[in-house]
Amino acid sequence: MSDVSVRMGTAAGRWVLFTTVLGSGMAMLDSTVVNVALPRIGADLDADMAVLQWTVNAYMLTLAGLILLGGALGDRYGRRRVFVVGVVWFAVGSLLCGLAPGAGVLIAARALQGIGGALLTPGSLALIQASFHPDDRAGAVGLWSGLGGVGAAVGPFLGGWLVDGPGWRWVFLLNVPLAALCVPVALRHVPESKDTRVHTARFDVTGAVLGALALALVTYALIEAPGQGASPVVVGAALAGVVLGAAFIRLERRLADPMLPPEIFASRQFTAVNVVTVCVYAAFAGFFFLAALQLQVVAGYSALGAGAALLPTTVLMLLLSARSGALGERIGPRVPLTVGPLLCAGGMLLMLRVGVDASYIRDVLPAVVVLGLGMVTLVAPLTATVLGSVDAGRAGLASGINNAAARAAGLIAVAALPLVVGMSPSAYRSAASFGETLRRAMPVCAGVLVLGAAVAYATVRRPAAGVCHPECRVSCGVTGPPLERDRGV
């Protein structure tokens, strides 16, 4: 463990915050703008729906599969070192995305971006918690979360402007100068830290590879099924994914130091909240993937207009998340985790009103406001409940598992939803065809949220007093679970 103790309000503290916000902001900005760029990417590369799905999922696949390993590497070899490697890796992947001559290179480069994200994302928050004095840690995490939220709010405007202006490639190329600024500042001004207690533990590389391959094969089968049907390749990929998934579970049960310790799921509350997480983030991923396309393909919005149309969800999160977290702490998580998904489901059903020449005030705004209020209601209590379901010494591991579950749920949702609703590979090229499939997709997303609400109502209870990290009140994520792996920091 590092003996560095940076204080808020000092030059050293400001440099640490600047660096971590800039690094994690690259990944957050990228995730908020890519969906807006999808129609232009498809048109420019003459791509079908499967390519658009892989453009989103290649990044989420490597991020979800490797983020726990990335956090462990930072603990072992130095959080700053792994963070810097992640930033450089992410920038190289972004450069390749921006220069991609075709769909294959773009998808491969997005997978490289995800590896960089898996290295830098957990390291950004771990650096703050390892560097700042305990008295200042909660405030520093709060600033990190708030400034990251501002980046998320700017993302749709910036992404839409880039797509409508210089082109979609600049959505990725923008990361290169940001990384060129982040790396030297990190090396000069951010103290190194590592956890000496983990040096005797072995890395679960085999588990990480098995988990990632299982996700990749199942994702491939789901994405390719609409175009290829039940071909031998699709069926073989699905079966192989299931077999590798079973092998992953068996390996984790046998290892002394597994990436995903099975005993942590002995907590009924932890297991239940992760089931709710899977339902919620699967629905969110499916919604935002399709809504950005719906607004452009069907409603005729520009890329900037589509990004701005969805902005109220982020604004509401920024304004009200802290109050929601305080309310959840006061009344317990059961009500917020039941009501929140139901509100989100209502917002998604209101999106059924968005068609050709939709009015923003009458049709779009009510849907995104109701959705945003539901997200405000559930996200902060969800995160706090995850951390409060285990003892404080395992809170970092718990939040890492919860984050991986959220990303894996989004990955599977984006892959499976077009198949479930019968979306053809060329559906996004036709307003009528895409609008029809969206009318089938939104009830599916809403139904998954209702399932999550039912699970929360039946199983979630107030965590034991004093279990949760004090930082969870301010690190309850602006757009999702906290991206950390800081065991014992």
mmCIF file with all atom_site columns, C-alpha atoms in Angstrom, residues 67-202:
data_model
loop_
_atom_site.group_PDB
_atom_site.id
_atom_site.type_symbol
_atom_site.label_atom_id
_atom_site.label_alt_id
_atom_site.label_comp_id
_atom_site.label_asym_id
_atom_site.label_entity_id
_atom_site.label_seq_id
_atom_site.pdbx_PDB_ins_code
_atom_site.Cartn_x
_atom_site.Cartn_y
_atom_site.Cartn_z
_atom_site.occupancy
_atom_site.B_iso_or_equiv
_atom_site.pdbx_formal_charge
_atom_site.auth_seq_id
_atom_site.auth_comp_id
_atom_site.auth_asym_id
_atom_site.auth_atom_id
_atom_site.pdbx_PDB_model_num
ATOM 1   C CA . ILE A 1 67  ? -11.907 -5.266  -16.066 1.00 0.00 ? 67  ILE A CA 1
ATOM 2   C CA . LEU A 1 68  ? -11.426 -7.376  -12.928 1.00 0.00 ? 68  LEU A CA 1
ATOM 3   C CA . LEU A 1 69  ? -8.038  -8.524  -14.206 1.00 0.00 ? 69  LEU A CA 1
ATOM 4   C CA . GLY A 1 70  ? -7.135  -4.910  -15.024 1.00 0.00 ? 70  GLY A CA 1
ATOM 5   C CA . GLY A 1 71  ? -7.829  -3.845  -11.466 1.00 0.00 ? 71  GLY A CA 1
ATOM 6   C CA . ALA A 1 72  ? -5.751  -6.711  -10.093 1.00 0.00 ? 72  ALA A CA 1
ATOM 7   C CA . LEU A 1 73  ? -2.825  -5.754  -12.347 1.00 0.00 ? 73  LEU A CA 1
ATOM 8   C CA . GLY A 1 74  ? -2.929  -2.236  -10.923 1.00 0.00 ? 74  GLY A CA 1
ATOM 9   C CA . ASP A 1 75  ? -2.921  -3.584  -7.366  1.00 0.00 ? 75  ASP A CA 1
ATOM 10  C CA . ARG A 1 76  ? 0.115   -5.739  -8.136  1.00 0.00 ? 76  ARG A CA 1
ATOM 11  C CA . TYR A 1 77  ? 2.298   -3.677  -10.473 1.00 0.00 ? 77  TYR A CA 1
ATOM 12  C CA . GLY A 1 78  ? 1.295   -0.136  -9.627  1.00 0.00 ? 78  GLY A CA 1
ATOM 13  C CA . ARG A 1 79  ? -1.950  1.684   -10.239 1.00 0.00 ? 79  ARG A CA 1
ATOM 14  C CA . ARG A 1 80  ? -0.367  4.629   -12.039 1.00 0.00 ? 80  ARG A CA 1
ATOM 15  C CA . ARG A 1 81  ? 1.685   2.353   -14.270 1.00 0.00 ? 81  ARG A CA 1
ATOM 16  C CA . VAL A 1 82  ? -1.286  0.255   -15.347 1.00 0.00 ? 82  VAL A CA 1
ATOM 17  C CA . PHE A 1 83  ? -3.449  3.392   -15.709 1.00 0.00 ? 83  PHE A CA 1
ATOM 18  C CA . VAL A 1 84  ? -0.895  4.969   -18.053 1.00 0.00 ? 84  VAL A CA 1
ATOM 19  C CA . VAL A 1 85  ? -0.580  1.753   -20.070 1.00 0.00 ? 85  VAL A CA 1
ATOM 20  C CA . GLY A 1 86  ? -4.370  1.706   -20.343 1.00 0.00 ? 86  GLY A CA 1
ATOM 21  C CA . VAL A 1 87  ? -4.531  5.308   -21.548 1.00 0.00 ? 87  VAL A CA 1
ATOM 22  C CA . VAL A 1 88  ? -1.887  4.656   -24.216 1.00 0.00 ? 88  VAL A CA 1
ATOM 23  C CA . TRP A 1 89  ? -3.585  1.411   -25.258 1.00 0.00 ? 89  TRP A CA 1
ATOM 24  C CA . PHE A 1 90  ? -6.955  3.159   -25.456 1.00 0.00 ? 90  PHE A CA 1
ATOM 25  C CA . ALA A 1 91  ? -5.458  5.949   -27.581 1.00 0.00 ? 91  ALA A CA 1
ATOM 26  C CA . VAL A 1 92  ? -3.858  3.498   -30.016 1.00 0.00 ? 92  VAL A CA 1
ATOM 27  C CA . GLY A 1 93  ? -7.162  1.648   -30.342 1.00 0.00 ? 93  GLY A CA 1
ATOM 28  C CA . SER A 1 94  ? -8.941  4.974   -30.899 1.00 0.00 ? 94  SER A CA 1
ATOM 29  C CA . LEU A 1 95  ? -6.467  5.959   -33.608 1.00 0.00 ? 95  LEU A CA 1
ATOM 30  C CA . LEU A 1 96  ? -7.030  2.646   -35.387 1.00 0.00 ? 96  LEU A CA 1
ATOM 31  C CA . CYS A 1 97  ? -10.808 3.170   -35.124 1.00 0.00 ? 97  CYS A CA 1
ATOM 32  C CA . GLY A 1 98  ? -10.506 6.613   -36.675 1.00 0.00 ? 98  GLY A CA 1
ATOM 33  C CA . LEU A 1 99  ? -8.354  5.345   -39.532 1.00 0.00 ? 99  LEU A CA 1
ATOM 34  C CA . ALA A 1 100 ? -10.227 2.068   -40.104 1.00 0.00 ? 100 ALA A CA 1
ATOM 35  C CA . PRO A 1 101 ? -10.666 1.397   -43.840 1.00 0.00 ? 101 PRO A CA 1
ATOM 36  C CA . GLY A 1 102 ? -13.456 -1.110  -43.268 1.00 0.00 ? 102 GLY A CA 1
ATOM 37  C CA . ALA A 1 103 ? -15.746 -2.757  -40.780 1.00 0.00 ? 103 ALA A CA 1
ATOM 38  C CA . GLY A 1 104 ? -13.347 -5.555  -39.824 1.00 0.00 ? 104 GLY A CA 1
ATOM 39  C CA . VAL A 1 105 ? -10.574 -3.187  -38.773 1.00 0.00 ? 105 VAL A CA 1
ATOM 40  C CA . LEU A 1 106 ? -13.043 -0.962  -36.921 1.00 0.00 ? 106 LEU A CA 1
ATOM 41  C CA . ILE A 1 107 ? -14.407 -3.886  -34.899 1.00 0.00 ? 107 ILE A CA 1
ATOM 42  C CA . ALA A 1 108 ? -10.917 -5.178  -34.064 1.00 0.00 ? 108 ALA A CA 1
ATOM 43  C CA . ALA A 1 109 ? -9.843  -1.688  -33.016 1.00 0.00 ? 109 ALA A CA 1
ATOM 44  C CA . ARG A 1 110 ? -12.907 -1.345  -30.795 1.00 0.00 ? 110 ARG A CA 1
ATOM 45  C CA . ALA A 1 111 ? -11.879 -4.583  -29.049 1.00 0.00 ? 111 ALA A CA 1
ATOM 46  C CA . LEU A 1 112 ? -8.427  -3.063  -28.482 1.00 0.00 ? 112 LEU A CA 1
ATOM 47  C CA . GLN A 1 113 ? -10.093 0.021   -27.036 1.00 0.00 ? 113 GLN A CA 1
ATOM 48  C CA . GLY A 1 114 ? -11.929 -2.209  -24.570 1.00 0.00 ? 114 GLY A CA 1
ATOM 49  C CA . ILE A 1 115 ? -8.657  -3.717  -23.351 1.00 0.00 ? 115 ILE A CA 1
ATOM 50  C CA . GLY A 1 116 ? -7.343  -0.210  -22.738 1.00 0.00 ? 116 GLY A CA 1
ATOM 51  C CA . GLY A 1 117 ? -10.563 0.671   -20.950 1.00 0.00 ? 117 GLY A CA 1
ATOM 52  C CA . ALA A 1 118 ? -10.229 -2.402  -18.728 1.00 0.00 ? 118 ALA A CA 1
ATOM 53  C CA . LEU A 1 119 ? -6.778  -1.166  -17.664 1.00 0.00 ? 119 LEU A CA 1
ATOM 54  C CA . LEU A 1 120 ? -7.489  2.540   -17.172 1.00 0.00 ? 120 LEU A CA 1
ATOM 55  C CA . THR A 1 121 ? -11.045 2.568   -15.836 1.00 0.00 ? 121 THR A CA 1
ATOM 56  C CA . PRO A 1 122 ? -10.593 0.736   -12.514 1.00 0.00 ? 122 PRO A CA 1
ATOM 57  C CA . GLY A 1 123 ? -7.236  2.466   -12.064 1.00 0.00 ? 123 GLY A CA 1
ATOM 58  C CA . SER A 1 124 ? -8.700  5.973   -12.195 1.00 0.00 ? 124 SER A CA 1
ATOM 59  C CA . LEU A 1 125 ? -10.811 5.591   -9.071  1.00 0.00 ? 125 LEU A CA 1
ATOM 60  C CA . ALA A 1 126 ? -8.245  3.361   -7.352  1.00 0.00 ? 126 ALA A CA 1
ATOM 61  C CA . LEU A 1 127 ? -5.620  6.099   -7.816  1.00 0.00 ? 127 LEU A CA 1
ATOM 62  C CA . ILE A 1 128 ? -7.855  8.607   -6.054  1.00 0.00 ? 128 ILE A CA 1
ATOM 63  C CA . GLN A 1 129 ? -8.581  6.303   -3.160  1.00 0.00 ? 129 GLN A CA 1
ATOM 64  C CA . ALA A 1 130 ? -4.920  5.314   -2.810  1.00 0.00 ? 130 ALA A CA 1
ATOM 65  C CA . SER A 1 131 ? -3.518  8.839   -3.167  1.00 0.00 ? 131 SER A CA 1
ATOM 66  C CA . PHE A 1 132 ? -5.781  11.045  -1.049  1.00 0.00 ? 132 PHE A CA 1
ATOM 67  C CA . HIS A 1 133 ? -5.776  11.356  2.732   1.00 0.00 ? 133 HIS A CA 1
ATOM 68  C CA . PRO A 1 134 ? -8.691  9.374   4.245   1.00 0.00 ? 134 PRO A CA 1
ATOM 69  C CA . ASP A 1 135 ? -10.318 12.594  5.434   1.00 0.00 ? 135 ASP A CA 1
ATOM 70  C CA . ASP A 1 136 ? -10.385 13.934  1.859   1.00 0.00 ? 136 ASP A CA 1
ATOM 71  C CA . ARG A 1 137 ? -11.094 10.720  -0.004  1.00 0.00 ? 137 ARG A CA 1
ATOM 72  C CA . ALA A 1 138 ? -14.890 10.976  -0.069  1.00 0.00 ? 138 ALA A CA 1
ATOM 73  C CA . GLY A 1 139 ? -14.760 14.569  -1.354  1.00 0.00 ? 139 GLY A CA 1
ATOM 74  C CA . ALA A 1 140 ? -12.232 13.645  -4.028  1.00 0.00 ? 140 ALA A CA 1
ATOM 75  C CA . VAL A 1 141 ? -14.365 10.737  -5.205  1.00 0.00 ? 141 VAL A CA 1
ATOM 76  C CA . GLY A 1 142 ? -17.382 13.037  -5.279  1.00 0.00 ? 142 GLY A CA 1
ATOM 77  C CA . LEU A 1 143 ? -15.540 15.539  -7.475  1.00 0.00 ? 143 LEU A CA 1
ATOM 78  C CA . TRP A 1 144 ? -14.336 12.717  -9.719  1.00 0.00 ? 144 TRP A CA 1
ATOM 79  C CA . SER A 1 145 ? -17.900 11.470  -10.112 1.00 0.00 ? 145 SER A CA 1
ATOM 80  C CA . GLY A 1 146 ? -19.354 14.939  -10.672 1.00 0.00 ? 146 GLY A CA 1
ATOM 81  C CA . LEU A 1 147 ? -16.754 16.015  -13.211 1.00 0.00 ? 147 LEU A CA 1
ATOM 82  C CA . GLY A 1 148 ? -17.175 12.694  -15.003 1.00 0.00 ? 148 GLY A CA 1
ATOM 83  C CA . GLY A 1 149 ? -20.882 13.427  -15.153 1.00 0.00 ? 149 GLY A CA 1
ATOM 84  C CA . VAL A 1 150 ? -20.187 16.756  -16.803 1.00 0.00 ? 150 VAL A CA 1
ATOM 85  C CA . GLY A 1 151 ? -18.161 14.870  -19.406 1.00 0.00 ? 151 GLY A CA 1
ATOM 86  C CA . ALA A 1 152 ? -21.092 12.534  -19.988 1.00 0.00 ? 152 ALA A CA 1
ATOM 87  C CA . ALA A 1 153 ? -23.374 15.538  -20.425 1.00 0.00 ? 153 ALA A CA 1
ATOM 88  C CA . VAL A 1 154 ? -21.030 17.164  -22.946 1.00 0.00 ? 154 VAL A CA 1
ATOM 89  C CA . GLY A 1 155 ? -20.594 13.904  -24.875 1.00 0.00 ? 155 GLY A CA 1
ATOM 90  C CA . PRO A 1 156 ? -23.831 13.909  -26.899 1.00 0.00 ? 156 PRO A CA 1
ATOM 91  C CA . PHE A 1 157 ? -23.330 17.525  -27.998 1.00 0.00 ? 157 PHE A CA 1
ATOM 92  C CA . LEU A 1 158 ? -19.693 17.008  -28.885 1.00 0.00 ? 158 LEU A CA 1
ATOM 93  C CA . GLY A 1 159 ? -20.317 13.663  -30.552 1.00 0.00 ? 159 GLY A CA 1
ATOM 94  C CA . GLY A 1 160 ? -23.246 14.946  -32.558 1.00 0.00 ? 160 GLY A CA 1
ATOM 95  C CA . TRP A 1 161 ? -21.296 18.003  -33.667 1.00 0.00 ? 161 TRP A CA 1
ATOM 96  C CA . LEU A 1 162 ? -18.340 15.841  -34.748 1.00 0.00 ? 162 LEU A CA 1
ATOM 97  C CA . VAL A 1 163 ? -20.550 13.374  -36.640 1.00 0.00 ? 163 VAL A CA 1
ATOM 98  C CA . ASP A 1 164 ? -22.464 16.153  -38.410 1.00 0.00 ? 164 ASP A CA 1
ATOM 99  C CA . GLY A 1 165 ? -19.312 18.203  -39.001 1.00 0.00 ? 165 GLY A CA 1
ATOM 100 C CA . PRO A 1 166 ? -15.863 16.668  -39.645 1.00 0.00 ? 166 PRO A CA 1
ATOM 101 C CA . GLY A 1 167 ? -17.257 13.134  -39.531 1.00 0.00 ? 167 GLY A CA 1
ATOM 102 C CA . TRP A 1 168 ? -17.706 10.085  -37.304 1.00 0.00 ? 168 TRP A CA 1
ATOM 103 C CA . ARG A 1 169 ? -14.005 9.210   -37.367 1.00 0.00 ? 169 ARG A CA 1
ATOM 104 C CA . TRP A 1 170 ? -13.283 12.224  -35.173 1.00 0.00 ? 170 TRP A CA 1
ATOM 105 C CA . VAL A 1 171 ? -15.375 10.675  -32.418 1.00 0.00 ? 171 VAL A CA 1
ATOM 106 C CA . PHE A 1 172 ? -12.419 8.301   -32.000 1.00 0.00 ? 172 PHE A CA 1
ATOM 107 C CA . LEU A 1 173 ? -9.536  10.532  -33.113 1.00 0.00 ? 173 LEU A CA 1
ATOM 108 C CA . LEU A 1 174 ? -10.418 13.060  -30.392 1.00 0.00 ? 174 LEU A CA 1
ATOM 109 C CA . ASN A 1 175 ? -9.080  10.596  -27.807 1.00 0.00 ? 175 ASN A CA 1
ATOM 110 C CA . VAL A 1 176 ? -5.521  10.817  -29.175 1.00 0.00 ? 176 VAL A CA 1
ATOM 111 C CA . PRO A 1 177 ? -4.735  14.408  -28.080 1.00 0.00 ? 177 PRO A CA 1
ATOM 112 C CA . LEU A 1 178 ? -6.513  13.805  -24.776 1.00 0.00 ? 178 LEU A CA 1
ATOM 113 C CA . ALA A 1 179 ? -4.246  10.825  -24.118 1.00 0.00 ? 179 ALA A CA 1
ATOM 114 C CA . ALA A 1 180 ? -1.182  12.815  -25.210 1.00 0.00 ? 180 ALA A CA 1
ATOM 115 C CA . LEU A 1 181 ? -2.028  15.327  -22.471 1.00 0.00 ? 181 LEU A CA 1
ATOM 116 C CA . CYS A 1 182 ? -2.971  12.731  -19.837 1.00 0.00 ? 182 CYS A CA 1
ATOM 117 C CA . VAL A 1 183 ? 0.115   10.520  -19.964 1.00 0.00 ? 183 VAL A CA 1
ATOM 118 C CA . PRO A 1 184 ? 2.881   13.071  -19.224 1.00 0.00 ? 184 PRO A CA 1
ATOM 119 C CA . VAL A 1 185 ? 0.785   14.709  -16.505 1.00 0.00 ? 185 VAL A CA 1
ATOM 120 C CA . ALA A 1 186 ? 0.219   11.316  -14.869 1.00 0.00 ? 186 ALA A CA 1
ATOM 121 C CA . LEU A 1 187 ? 3.905   10.405  -14.995 1.00 0.00 ? 187 LEU A CA 1
ATOM 122 C CA . ARG A 1 188 ? 4.985   13.748  -13.570 1.00 0.00 ? 188 ARG A CA 1
ATOM 123 C CA . HIS A 1 189 ? 2.319   14.565  -11.002 1.00 0.00 ? 189 HIS A CA 1
ATOM 124 C CA . VAL A 1 190 ? 0.489   11.392  -9.898  1.00 0.00 ? 190 VAL A CA 1
ATOM 125 C CA . PRO A 1 191 ? 2.142   9.302   -7.156  1.00 0.00 ? 191 PRO A CA 1
ATOM 126 C CA . GLU A 1 192 ? 2.567   5.594   -7.718  1.00 0.00 ? 192 GLU A CA 1
ATOM 127 C CA . SER A 1 193 ? 0.763   3.179   -5.416  1.00 0.00 ? 193 SER A CA 1
ATOM 128 C CA . LYS A 1 194 ? 0.362   -0.557  -5.139  1.00 0.00 ? 194 LYS A CA 1
ATOM 129 C CA . ASP A 1 195 ? -1.012  -3.032  -2.641  1.00 0.00 ? 195 ASP A CA 1
ATOM 130 C CA . THR A 1 196 ? 1.842   -5.141  -1.279  1.00 0.00 ? 196 THR A CA 1
ATOM 131 C CA . ARG A 1 197 ? -0.634  -7.567  0.278   1.00 0.00 ? 197 ARG A CA 1
ATOM 132 C CA . VAL A 1 198 ? -1.624  -8.989  -3.118  1.00 0.00 ? 198 VAL A CA 1
ATOM 133 C CA . HIS A 1 199 ? 1.891   -9.879  -4.286  1.00 0.00 ? 199 HIS A CA 1
ATOM 134 C CA . THR A 1 200 ? 1.527   -13.473 -3.140  1.00 0.00 ? 200 THR A CA 1
ATOM 135 C CA . ALA A 1 201 ? -1.742  -14.005 -4.993  1.00 0.00 ? 201 ALA A CA 1
ATOM 136 C CA . ARG A 1 202 ? -1.814  -15.559 -8.465  1.00 0.00 ? 202 ARG A CA 1
#
